Short mmCIF file of C-alpha atoms in Angstrom, two decimals:
data_model
loop_
_atom_site.label_atom_id
_atom_site.label_comp_id
_atom_site.label_asym_id
_atom_site.label_seq_id
_atom_site.Cartn_x
_atom_site.Cartn_y
_atom_site.Cartn_z
CA UNK A 27 141.57 176.42 108.54
CA UNK A 28 138.15 176.37 110.32
CA UNK A 29 136.63 178.50 107.65
CA UNK A 30 137.98 176.10 104.91
CA UNK A 31 136.41 173.04 106.62
CA UNK A 32 133.02 174.85 107.09
CA UNK A 33 133.10 175.82 103.39
CA UNK A 34 133.87 172.26 102.35
CA UNK A 35 130.90 170.93 104.42
CA UNK A 36 128.58 173.54 103.03
CA UNK A 37 129.57 172.75 99.45
CA UNK A 38 129.01 168.99 99.94
CA UNK A 39 125.53 169.56 101.49
CA UNK A 40 124.60 171.80 98.68
CA UNK A 41 125.55 169.25 95.98
CA UNK A 42 123.59 166.41 97.76
CA UNK A 43 120.48 168.53 98.04
CA UNK A 44 120.71 169.50 94.42
CA UNK A 45 120.87 165.82 93.35
CA UNK A 46 117.86 164.87 95.48
CA UNK A 47 115.78 167.76 94.17
CA UNK A 48 116.61 166.82 90.63
CA UNK A 49 115.56 163.17 91.08
CA UNK A 50 112.36 164.33 92.62
CA UNK A 51 111.67 166.62 89.71
CA UNK A 52 112.26 163.68 87.22
CA UNK A 53 109.84 161.41 89.03
CA UNK A 54 107.26 164.24 89.19
CA UNK A 55 107.59 164.83 85.48
CA UNK A 56 107.30 161.11 84.67
CA UNK A 57 104.38 160.19 86.85
CA UNK A 58 102.58 156.76 86.80
CA UNK A 59 102.49 154.84 83.57
CA UNK A 60 99.04 155.01 82.02
CA UNK A 61 97.92 151.33 81.94
CA UNK A 62 94.23 151.42 82.97
CA UNK A 63 93.10 153.13 79.80
CA UNK A 64 94.76 150.40 77.72
CA UNK A 65 94.08 147.34 79.86
CA UNK A 66 90.44 146.06 79.99
CA UNK A 67 91.49 143.51 82.69
CA UNK A 68 92.84 146.20 84.98
CA UNK A 69 89.69 148.35 84.48
CA UNK A 70 87.64 145.27 85.30
CA UNK A 71 89.52 144.46 88.47
CA UNK A 72 89.22 148.00 89.83
CA UNK A 73 85.54 148.01 88.91
CA UNK A 74 84.91 144.74 90.77
CA UNK A 75 87.21 145.15 93.86
CA UNK A 76 86.73 148.90 94.47
CA UNK A 77 84.31 148.27 97.34
CA UNK A 78 84.55 144.50 97.58
CA UNK A 79 85.05 143.01 101.12
CA UNK A 80 86.19 139.33 100.99
CA UNK A 81 84.96 138.50 104.47
CA UNK A 82 81.29 139.19 103.62
CA UNK A 83 79.21 136.43 102.02
CA UNK A 84 78.33 137.74 98.59
CA UNK A 85 74.56 137.78 98.56
CA UNK A 86 72.14 140.73 98.35
CA UNK A 87 69.86 139.25 101.01
CA UNK A 88 71.51 137.60 104.04
CA UNK A 89 68.63 135.09 104.14
CA UNK A 90 69.73 133.72 100.67
CA UNK A 91 71.56 130.36 100.83
CA UNK A 92 74.84 130.01 98.94
CA UNK A 93 75.08 126.67 97.10
CA UNK A 94 78.63 125.33 97.23
CA UNK A 95 79.38 122.72 94.47
CA UNK A 96 81.87 120.42 95.99
CA UNK A 97 83.99 117.41 94.91
CA UNK A 98 87.39 115.82 95.12
CA UNK A 99 89.66 114.23 92.64
CA UNK A 100 91.93 111.65 94.58
CA UNK A 101 95.46 111.40 93.31
CA UNK A 102 97.01 108.84 95.68
CA UNK A 103 96.90 107.69 99.30
CA UNK A 104 99.54 107.00 101.91
CA UNK A 105 98.68 104.69 104.82
CA UNK A 106 100.58 104.69 108.15
CA UNK A 107 100.03 101.11 108.97
CA UNK A 108 100.70 101.00 112.71
CA UNK A 109 98.86 104.23 113.45
CA UNK A 110 95.98 103.37 111.16
CA UNK A 111 96.13 106.80 109.52
CA UNK A 112 95.34 107.49 105.90
CA UNK A 113 96.65 110.50 103.98
CA UNK A 114 94.57 111.29 100.92
CA UNK A 115 96.18 113.55 98.41
CA UNK A 116 93.68 115.10 96.05
CA UNK A 117 92.35 118.05 94.16
CA UNK A 118 89.40 119.72 95.84
CA UNK A 119 86.92 121.45 93.57
CA UNK A 120 84.86 124.44 94.90
CA UNK A 121 82.30 126.34 92.82
CA UNK A 122 79.75 128.92 93.92
CA UNK A 123 77.93 132.08 92.68
CA UNK A 124 79.30 135.43 93.86
CA UNK A 125 76.69 138.05 93.28
CA UNK A 126 79.21 140.92 93.75
CA UNK A 127 81.54 139.72 90.97
CA UNK A 128 79.33 140.13 87.87
CA UNK A 129 79.96 142.35 84.85
CA UNK A 130 78.99 142.91 81.26
CA UNK A 131 81.74 141.62 78.97
CA UNK A 132 80.88 144.12 76.22
CA UNK A 133 81.89 147.06 78.57
CA UNK A 134 85.33 145.50 79.16
CA UNK A 135 86.52 144.45 75.68
CA UNK A 136 84.71 141.14 75.84
CA UNK A 137 86.53 139.86 78.91
CA UNK A 138 84.49 136.86 80.04
CA UNK A 139 86.61 135.55 82.87
CA UNK A 140 89.19 136.76 85.34
CA UNK A 141 91.99 135.11 87.34
CA UNK A 142 92.01 136.03 91.07
CA UNK A 143 93.78 134.92 94.18
CA UNK A 144 91.72 132.96 96.76
CA UNK A 145 92.48 135.68 99.46
CA UNK A 146 91.04 138.37 97.20
CA UNK A 147 87.45 136.97 97.08
CA UNK A 148 85.10 135.50 99.57
CA UNK A 149 85.69 131.80 99.95
CA UNK A 150 83.70 129.38 102.18
CA UNK A 151 85.47 128.41 105.40
CA UNK A 152 85.50 124.77 104.60
CA UNK A 153 87.60 122.64 106.82
CA UNK A 154 88.12 118.94 107.70
CA UNK A 155 86.49 118.24 111.01
CA UNK A 156 88.15 114.92 111.95
CA UNK A 157 91.74 115.51 110.94
CA UNK A 158 94.52 113.56 112.42
CA UNK A 159 96.84 116.56 112.01
CA UNK A 160 96.33 120.20 113.10
CA UNK A 161 98.63 121.57 110.38
CA UNK A 162 96.47 121.46 107.32
CA UNK A 163 92.78 121.69 108.19
CA UNK A 164 91.52 124.49 105.96
CA UNK A 165 91.50 125.14 102.34
CA UNK A 166 95.04 126.37 101.39
CA UNK A 167 95.87 129.44 99.26
CA UNK A 168 95.18 128.91 95.57
CA UNK A 169 94.26 130.61 92.24
CA UNK A 170 90.55 130.86 91.20
CA UNK A 171 88.54 131.75 88.09
CA UNK A 172 85.67 134.26 88.03
CA UNK A 173 83.31 134.34 85.13
CA UNK A 174 81.11 137.34 84.02
CA UNK A 175 78.12 135.70 85.54
CA UNK A 176 79.64 135.66 88.97
CA UNK A 177 80.61 132.02 89.04
CA UNK A 178 83.74 131.32 91.04
CA UNK A 179 85.72 128.14 90.59
CA UNK A 180 88.71 127.07 92.63
CA UNK A 181 90.72 123.84 92.36
CA UNK A 182 92.96 123.27 95.42
CA UNK A 183 95.74 120.85 95.99
CA UNK A 184 94.85 119.42 99.43
CA UNK A 185 95.95 116.60 101.83
CA UNK A 186 93.48 115.08 104.20
CA UNK A 187 94.82 113.06 107.25
CA UNK A 188 92.28 110.94 109.15
CA UNK A 189 92.29 108.16 111.77
CA UNK A 190 90.77 104.94 110.37
CA UNK A 191 88.84 102.20 112.06
CA UNK A 192 90.77 98.97 111.70
CA UNK A 193 89.18 95.60 111.22
CA UNK A 194 91.63 92.68 111.60
CA UNK A 195 89.06 89.98 111.26
CA UNK A 196 90.38 88.63 107.90
CA UNK A 197 94.02 89.59 108.27
CA UNK A 198 96.08 89.56 106.00
CA UNK A 199 93.18 90.88 104.03
CA UNK A 200 92.28 93.24 106.79
CA UNK A 201 90.15 96.43 106.23
CA UNK A 202 90.35 99.96 107.25
CA UNK A 203 87.24 102.26 107.23
CA UNK A 204 88.41 105.89 106.74
CA UNK A 205 85.98 108.78 106.90
CA UNK A 206 86.74 112.26 105.97
CA UNK A 207 84.29 114.76 107.37
CA UNK A 208 84.30 118.13 105.69
CA UNK A 209 82.06 121.18 106.43
CA UNK A 210 81.84 124.89 107.03
CA UNK A 211 83.48 125.99 110.25
CA UNK A 212 81.16 128.83 111.14
CA UNK A 213 78.33 129.04 108.59
CA UNK A 214 74.99 127.53 109.35
CA UNK A 215 72.74 125.44 107.12
CA UNK A 216 70.63 128.46 106.32
CA UNK A 217 73.70 130.23 104.87
CA UNK A 218 75.54 127.36 102.99
CA UNK A 219 74.42 124.18 101.24
CA UNK A 220 76.63 121.51 99.65
CA UNK A 221 75.80 120.25 96.16
CA UNK A 222 77.97 117.32 95.07
CA UNK A 223 79.73 117.46 91.70
CA UNK A 224 78.68 114.16 89.99
CA UNK A 225 79.00 111.68 92.85
CA UNK A 226 81.42 113.81 94.84
CA UNK A 227 84.43 111.62 93.97
CA UNK A 228 86.14 111.46 90.58
CA UNK A 229 88.55 108.45 90.54
CA UNK A 230 89.85 108.53 86.98
CA UNK A 231 93.18 110.06 87.95
CA UNK A 232 93.89 107.87 91.05
CA UNK A 233 97.22 106.13 91.29
CA UNK A 234 96.98 102.72 92.93
CA UNK A 235 98.73 102.12 96.19
CA UNK A 236 101.04 99.00 96.33
CA UNK A 237 100.01 98.01 99.87
CA UNK A 238 96.37 98.99 100.10
CA UNK A 239 93.49 99.01 97.69
CA UNK A 240 90.32 101.12 97.79
CA UNK A 241 87.60 98.45 97.52
CA UNK A 242 84.60 100.72 98.29
CA UNK A 243 83.92 104.49 98.48
CA UNK A 244 80.79 106.39 99.27
CA UNK A 245 79.77 110.11 99.74
CA UNK A 246 77.05 111.29 102.00
CA UNK A 247 75.78 114.76 102.84
CA UNK A 248 74.04 115.51 106.14
CA UNK A 249 73.40 118.26 108.72
CA UNK A 250 75.23 118.26 112.02
CA UNK A 251 73.03 119.65 114.85
CA UNK A 252 74.25 121.32 117.96
CA UNK A 253 77.80 121.85 116.52
CA UNK A 254 80.28 122.90 119.18
CA UNK A 255 77.57 122.23 121.77
CA UNK A 256 75.51 125.24 120.68
CA UNK A 257 72.37 125.61 118.66
CA UNK A 258 74.17 125.66 115.33
CA UNK A 259 73.24 123.37 112.34
CA UNK A 260 76.05 122.95 109.99
CA UNK A 261 76.02 121.27 106.49
CA UNK A 262 78.61 118.37 106.27
CA UNK A 263 79.97 116.09 103.59
CA UNK A 264 81.43 112.74 104.46
CA UNK A 265 83.76 110.69 102.22
CA UNK A 266 83.90 107.08 103.20
CA UNK A 267 86.73 104.85 101.96
CA UNK A 268 87.13 101.09 102.68
CA UNK A 269 90.78 99.97 102.20
CA UNK A 270 91.76 96.31 101.94
CA UNK A 271 95.36 95.24 102.32
CA UNK A 272 97.06 93.76 99.26
CA UNK A 273 98.59 90.27 99.58
CA UNK A 274 102.36 90.17 99.73
CA UNK A 275 105.15 87.75 100.37
CA UNK A 276 105.06 88.26 104.17
CA UNK A 277 101.45 87.24 104.33
CA UNK A 278 102.17 84.24 102.21
CA UNK A 279 104.64 83.11 104.84
CA UNK A 280 101.98 83.07 107.52
CA UNK A 281 99.39 81.25 105.47
CA UNK A 282 101.85 78.62 104.26
CA UNK A 283 103.09 78.27 107.89
CA UNK A 284 99.63 77.24 109.21
CA UNK A 285 99.33 74.69 106.30
CA UNK A 286 102.70 73.23 107.14
CA UNK A 287 101.90 73.00 110.85
CA UNK A 288 98.57 71.35 109.98
CA UNK A 289 100.46 68.79 107.86
CA UNK A 290 102.95 68.16 110.73
CA UNK A 291 100.09 67.43 113.15
CA UNK A 292 98.45 64.95 110.78
CA UNK A 293 101.83 63.39 109.90
CA UNK A 294 102.46 62.86 113.68
CA UNK A 295 99.29 60.85 114.03
CA UNK A 296 100.13 58.81 110.88
CA UNK A 297 103.56 57.69 112.08
CA UNK A 298 103.96 54.52 114.12
CA UNK A 299 103.44 54.87 117.80
CA UNK A 300 106.75 53.06 118.58
CA UNK A 301 108.81 55.31 116.30
CA UNK A 302 111.02 57.88 117.93
CA UNK A 303 110.37 60.22 115.03
CA UNK A 304 106.78 60.51 116.03
CA UNK A 305 107.64 61.85 119.48
CA UNK A 306 110.20 64.17 118.14
CA UNK A 307 107.80 65.52 115.43
CA UNK A 308 105.10 65.99 118.02
CA UNK A 309 107.31 68.07 120.28
CA UNK A 310 108.74 70.12 117.30
CA UNK A 311 105.13 70.75 116.06
CA UNK A 312 104.01 72.07 119.44
CA UNK A 313 107.10 74.46 119.73
CA UNK A 314 106.55 75.71 116.16
CA UNK A 315 102.87 76.49 116.95
CA UNK A 316 103.99 78.55 119.99
CA UNK A 317 106.71 80.53 117.98
CA UNK A 318 104.36 81.34 115.05
CA UNK A 319 101.59 82.28 117.38
CA UNK A 320 103.80 84.90 119.15
CA UNK A 321 105.08 86.21 115.80
CA UNK A 322 101.51 86.59 114.46
CA UNK A 323 100.47 88.42 117.65
CA UNK A 324 103.11 91.12 117.15
CA UNK A 325 102.46 91.33 113.36
CA UNK A 326 98.85 92.29 113.89
CA UNK A 327 99.85 94.76 116.67
CA UNK A 328 98.17 92.77 119.46
CA UNK A 329 94.69 93.01 117.95
CA UNK A 330 94.09 89.22 118.11
CA UNK A 331 90.59 89.07 119.67
CA UNK A 332 88.73 88.94 116.34
CA UNK A 333 91.42 87.85 113.89
CA UNK A 334 90.27 84.62 112.17
CA UNK A 335 93.84 83.53 111.42
CA UNK A 336 94.80 83.88 115.04
CA UNK A 337 91.84 81.78 116.03
CA UNK A 338 92.94 79.24 113.57
CA UNK A 339 96.48 79.16 115.14
CA UNK A 340 95.09 78.88 118.64
CA UNK A 341 92.84 75.91 117.70
CA UNK A 342 95.67 74.31 115.73
CA UNK A 343 97.92 74.76 118.83
CA UNK A 344 95.31 72.98 120.89
CA UNK A 345 95.30 70.04 118.41
CA UNK A 346 99.14 69.95 118.42
CA UNK A 347 99.08 69.82 122.24
CA UNK A 348 96.45 67.06 122.10
CA UNK A 349 98.58 65.13 119.59
CA UNK A 350 101.60 65.36 121.90
CA UNK A 351 99.61 64.13 124.89
CA UNK A 352 97.86 61.27 123.07
CA UNK A 353 101.18 60.18 121.68
CA UNK A 354 102.76 59.86 125.11
CA UNK A 355 99.65 57.97 126.41
CA UNK A 356 99.62 55.56 123.52
CA UNK A 357 103.31 54.85 123.83
CA UNK A 358 102.61 54.02 127.47
CA UNK A 359 99.74 51.65 126.57
CA UNK A 360 102.03 49.71 124.21
CA UNK A 361 104.35 48.96 127.13
CA UNK A 362 101.56 47.52 129.37
CA UNK A 363 101.81 43.72 130.17
CA UNK A 364 98.63 43.49 132.09
CA UNK A 365 95.65 41.57 130.60
CA UNK A 366 93.35 43.72 128.58
CA UNK A 367 89.81 44.07 130.01
CA UNK A 368 87.22 41.87 128.47
CA UNK A 369 84.85 44.65 127.36
CA UNK A 370 87.70 46.48 125.61
CA UNK A 371 88.93 43.28 124.00
CA UNK A 372 85.46 42.42 122.64
CA UNK A 373 84.79 45.80 121.14
CA UNK A 374 88.27 46.21 119.74
CA UNK A 375 88.17 42.75 118.19
CA UNK A 376 84.85 43.45 116.61
CA UNK A 377 86.01 46.64 115.05
CA UNK A 378 89.44 45.32 113.89
CA UNK A 379 87.98 42.08 112.37
CA UNK A 380 85.20 43.92 110.52
CA UNK A 381 85.55 44.52 106.75
CA UNK A 382 86.12 48.29 107.28
CA UNK A 383 88.60 47.73 110.04
CA UNK A 384 90.61 45.26 107.87
CA UNK A 385 90.78 47.59 104.96
CA UNK A 386 91.24 50.96 106.62
CA UNK A 387 92.80 50.18 110.00
CA UNK A 388 94.89 47.06 109.67
CA UNK A 389 95.72 46.75 106.00
CA UNK A 390 96.61 50.37 105.44
CA UNK A 391 98.25 51.30 108.76
CA UNK A 392 99.77 47.96 109.63
CA UNK A 393 99.86 45.18 106.99
CA UNK A 394 101.74 42.84 109.30
CA UNK A 395 98.82 42.93 111.85
CA UNK A 396 96.39 42.07 109.03
CA UNK A 397 98.37 38.93 108.19
CA UNK A 398 98.49 37.89 111.87
CA UNK A 399 94.71 38.26 112.13
CA UNK A 400 94.12 36.03 109.09
CA UNK A 401 96.32 33.25 110.56
CA UNK A 402 94.79 33.44 114.01
CA UNK A 403 91.23 33.43 112.56
CA UNK A 404 91.62 29.81 111.43
CA UNK A 405 91.66 28.49 115.00
CA UNK A 406 88.29 29.34 116.75
CA UNK A 407 88.18 26.61 119.41
CA UNK A 408 87.31 29.05 122.21
CA UNK A 409 85.65 32.22 121.00
CA UNK A 410 86.09 34.21 124.08
CA UNK A 411 89.64 33.18 124.65
CA UNK A 412 90.51 33.91 120.98
CA UNK A 413 88.92 37.41 121.21
CA UNK A 414 91.14 38.19 124.22
CA UNK A 415 94.22 37.05 122.51
CA UNK A 416 93.51 38.91 119.29
CA UNK A 417 92.53 42.11 120.96
CA UNK A 418 96.04 42.99 122.17
CA UNK A 419 97.03 46.46 123.36
CA UNK A 420 98.58 46.92 119.94
CA UNK A 421 95.23 46.83 118.33
CA UNK A 422 93.69 49.13 120.89
CA UNK A 423 96.49 51.65 120.33
CA UNK A 424 96.09 51.31 116.59
CA UNK A 425 92.32 51.89 116.76
CA UNK A 426 92.69 54.94 118.90
CA UNK A 427 95.38 56.46 116.71
CA UNK A 428 93.27 55.82 113.61
CA UNK A 429 90.19 57.57 115.20
CA UNK A 430 92.33 60.50 116.29
CA UNK A 431 93.71 60.93 112.80
CA UNK A 432 90.33 60.96 111.17
CA UNK A 433 88.75 63.31 113.80
CA UNK A 434 91.62 65.85 113.60
CA UNK A 435 91.53 65.71 109.83
CA UNK A 436 87.81 66.46 109.99
CA UNK A 437 88.37 69.23 112.49
CA UNK A 438 90.99 70.87 110.18
CA UNK A 439 88.64 70.73 107.24
CA UNK A 440 86.03 72.58 109.30
CA UNK A 441 88.59 75.11 110.55
CA UNK A 442 89.78 75.84 107.05
CA UNK A 443 86.26 76.41 105.77
CA UNK A 444 85.48 78.85 108.70
CA UNK A 445 88.70 80.64 109.61
CA UNK A 446 91.02 80.64 106.64
CA UNK A 447 91.04 84.15 105.18
CA UNK A 448 90.39 84.88 101.56
CA UNK A 449 90.45 88.08 99.44
CA UNK A 450 86.66 88.01 99.18
CA UNK A 451 86.09 87.65 102.95
CA UNK A 452 85.63 91.33 103.69
CA UNK A 453 83.92 92.50 100.39
CA UNK A 454 80.55 92.69 102.15
CA UNK A 455 81.70 95.33 104.58
CA UNK A 456 78.90 97.66 105.73
CA UNK A 457 79.57 101.36 105.89
CA UNK A 458 77.37 101.55 108.96
CA UNK A 459 79.47 99.21 111.04
#
């Protein structure tokens, strides 16, 4: 029995060994398929990359500067409003001369260009230096083209995220200044130099953002000295974008609210002092100012120090408060039974009985008072006594109310001309600010 089992094991082992040896002999007899002699591209690749090292800058003399042609084609932007962060999605174009990747097309069946991976060739270590994200700072993996003259061209799909400087001055037409700083991470100015393609930005494929509009853009090249705190001069490219918020329905509510509150303030001064409606409207106007002021504060994320619309609201609140106080004082004056002082009576009577006073003050605001003055003017026996009788507290209150109305109307006109935001308010933004 034992001999039978051993014989069986030996037989199985022999069969397996025979199969393995047969497969090996088949592979040895087939060998590698001969492609290189038939493919000029494969011959070219082996010719170029036989001793090529992608980490070495491709120049014969290390003192030779490599010119990097650089530009971006913006596709669209996303803006994180509360964080003031702009995401620019674009195509980044890189072109340079690689002295180690040249060939004569006639020797390789007239092959004039070659497709390569970006990790197969030397590529400048270009990175964004002020990114708001640490995930995508360097040029990602992509495909490149190499011509027979050694020119390498790479077009990379990139996303740049940067923190923007916010200017709430003319909210809801507020601005954001977004700067993208791009440069070589380790190469010095003696090794690399940026050459802009056209102006550096090609905007013909840009898709407009519904909330923000690019109103200005600019590209500058400069040299950063003492990079990383050491004696290293690095070439840099800065892309500056000025974004302006587009007007929407929410902003229309705030602008219409300030106009409505302004009309409420003026209407309060126009109503009769005796009317209960004036007192109710004055209180309601003051409360509405407080509510909208708080709502606007949170809408602009607490950045109210320089916002013109916020300044408008604050000054309008002060006028609403003044209107409420003056209404209470004038209602109290109407209830006085004491004799009016002579100097007040004289001056009030002079103003009320003047031609302007009769037309604007009495005839428009109180026609009944105008009729009373015409009747009383027929009896002038005692001039001083008549002036005292004519200049009642009612006329004094009417005069004060009229002056307040005109003054506040004038103040609102001035406030509108200074503080009311318009779309053209921020168009003169300076990149240096």
